[in-house]
Amino acid sequence: MSLGEQWRSARPKVAGLHLDSAACSRQSFAVLDATARHARHEAEVGGYVAAEAAAPVLDAGRAAVAALTGLPADHVVFTTGANHALDLLLSSWPGERTVACLPGEYGPNLAIMAANGFDVRALPVDGHGRLDVDTAARQLGVGPPAVVHLTALASHRGLKQPLAALADVCRDLGAALVVDAAQALGHLDCAVRPAAIYSSSRKWLAGPRGVGVLALHPDLASRLRPRLPPPEWNLSLTVIERLQHGEANVAGRVGFSVAVGEHLAAGAEQMRARLAEIGRWTREALNDVPGWRVVEPLDEPTAITTLTPTGGADPQKVRAWLIDERGVVTTCAEVQRAPFELTAPVLRASPHIDVTRDELAQFAEALADATAEAG
Ligand SMILES: *Cc1c(COP(=O)(O)O)cnc(C)c1O
C-alpha cells in the first residue's frame, strides 16, 4: 500500500471529496479512539486521575513536537490553538514590543500583535510575497526589532517561506525568531530551533480541533514573564508551568499526541515529499479551469493551492455550491485573512496525501461546473 492509501485506510470513509486539510484534516481511527478512550477513562476514574494516567502519552506528544521543531520536549506547552499560543507568548513578552513580519501576515496574528501593544513593521518580499532574505538581513542588521515573526507557510497562499535561511540570519544577529507553523508543522521542515514556534493540531498533523502547541527555546523561556499568576506574587512555578496553567481538554491533547506520533511513524520526510507532490498534481489539474488562475508556482513544494477568479466568479458562492452540489470541501479565504496582501478572496484547495489524480480531475470538472452555475 502507498503512503496515501495507508493514510486513507486509517480513517473513516470520506463523504465526497475532502480538499481542506489547511482548514481541518480528517482524524485517524487511532486518534479518534484515543480521544474517546480518555474521555471514558475520566468518567471511570475521575478527570484528574485520568490526566495523571495520560502523562506518558502527553510526554510522547511533547517529544514528537520537539523532534519536529528542534526544541526541547520539556519546553513544549499545549494550548487551545495557534492563536492562543501566540497570545500566550506575546502577553508574556519582556521589554520592548516591536515585531517585523511579512506583509502577507495572517490577519488574526496582526490582531494579537496589536492587542499586546506590539508595533509592527514589514519584512521585505518579492512579487509573490516570498521573504527576500538578503534584504531582510541588511534591514534587521541596522535595527533589529524585539521579535522577528515568520509565518512559514500562509493560510491564504501556498508559498514555502525561507525559514531555515531566516533562522540563520536571526541566529547571527541574536534576534528572536518566532515562527507561526500552523500550516507548516507536519508539512515543511520546521526543525530550525527558533526562539519560539507554535502550531495547531487539526491541520496537516490531523489531530483533534481545539488543541495547539507552543514550543520555546530555553533562552527565551527564561526571559518570559507570563501574566498569570502575576509575576510579583513570586510563586515558585517555572515559566513553563505558568504558561501551561489552566483548564484543558486533556482528551484532545491525548488525541493530538497520538496524531503527531502517527505522523512521525509514517516518516516526516516522506510526508513532506508526498505533500509537495500533491501540490504539483493539484496545480496541474487546476491550471486550465476557465475563469481561474492558480496563484502558486506549479512546483511550489506545498499542498496548498489557491485560485483567484479571472472572470468575476465569487469564491464564497463557488465554495458553497461545491459542498451542496458535489460534496467537495474547499475554503474561501477572505481578504481579512491577509489584509495587507490579499486584494480579493481566493478559493483554496488543500488535499492531504491520500488524494488521487482522478479525484483532482473530478474537482477540476466540478469547479468548471460551479463557475458556470454559481460563479
Ligand atoms: C489556522 C492558522 C492560524 C490559527 O490557528 P488556530 O489554531 O485556529 O488558532 C494561525 N496562523 C496560520 C497561518 C493559520 O493557518
Short mmCIF file of C-alpha atoms in Angstrom, two decimals, residues 19-20 155-158 282 286 289 291-296 304-309 313-323 328-334 337 342 344-350 363-364 366-368 370-371:
data_model
loop_
_atom_site.label_atom_id
_atom_site.label_comp_id
_atom_site.label_asym_id
_atom_site.label_seq_id
_atom_site.Cartn_x
_atom_site.Cartn_y
_atom_site.Cartn_z
CA LEU A 19 -9.70 19.12 -0.17
CA ASP A 20 -9.49 21.13 3.02
CA SER A 155 -3.19 30.15 5.07
CA HIS A 156 -4.12 32.26 2.03
CA ARG A 157 -1.20 31.33 -0.28
CA GLY A 158 0.80 28.12 -0.52
CA THR A 282 -3.31 19.86 -7.75
CA LEU A 286 -6.44 23.17 -11.98
CA VAL A 289 -10.02 25.60 -15.47
CA GLY A 291 -12.26 31.60 -15.07
CA TRP A 292 -9.47 30.89 -12.55
CA ARG A 293 -5.74 31.43 -12.22
CA VAL A 294 -3.51 29.31 -9.96
CA VAL A 295 -1.56 31.69 -7.71
CA GLU A 296 1.41 29.48 -6.70
CA ILE A 304 -1.87 24.44 -0.56
CA THR A 305 -3.19 25.72 -3.89
CA THR A 306 -5.13 28.93 -4.24
CA LEU A 307 -7.18 30.14 -7.18
CA THR A 308 -8.02 33.68 -8.00
CA PRO A 309 -11.06 34.36 -10.18
CA ALA A 313 -16.63 34.33 -10.06
CA ASP A 314 -17.36 34.65 -6.34
CA PRO A 315 -15.18 32.18 -4.36
CA GLN A 316 -17.65 32.15 -1.45
CA LYS A 317 -20.56 31.13 -3.70
CA VAL A 318 -18.44 28.63 -5.58
CA ARG A 319 -17.31 27.03 -2.32
CA ALA A 320 -20.91 26.69 -1.14
CA TRP A 321 -22.03 25.23 -4.48
CA LEU A 322 -19.21 22.68 -4.45
CA ILE A 323 -20.28 21.44 -0.99
CA VAL A 328 -16.38 18.83 -2.41
CA VAL A 329 -14.94 20.68 0.58
CA THR A 330 -12.63 23.65 -0.04
CA THR A 331 -12.14 27.04 1.64
CA CYS A 332 -12.83 30.57 0.55
CA ALA A 333 -10.07 32.77 2.02
CA GLU A 334 -11.43 36.27 2.54
CA ARG A 337 -7.02 36.57 6.31
CA LEU A 342 -4.89 39.78 -0.49
CA ALA A 344 -9.80 39.83 -3.30
CA PRO A 345 -11.00 36.48 -1.88
CA VAL A 346 -9.40 33.28 -3.24
CA LEU A 347 -10.58 29.68 -3.37
CA ARG A 348 -8.21 27.28 -1.59
CA ALA A 349 -7.78 23.56 -2.26
CA SER A 350 -5.63 21.69 0.26
CA PHE A 363 -12.54 18.53 -8.75
CA ALA A 364 -11.40 20.48 -11.82
CA ALA A 366 -16.77 20.30 -10.59
CA LEU A 367 -15.07 23.68 -10.35
CA ALA A 368 -15.78 24.40 -14.02
CA ALA A 370 -19.61 25.56 -10.23
CA THR A 371 -18.19 28.56 -12.08
#
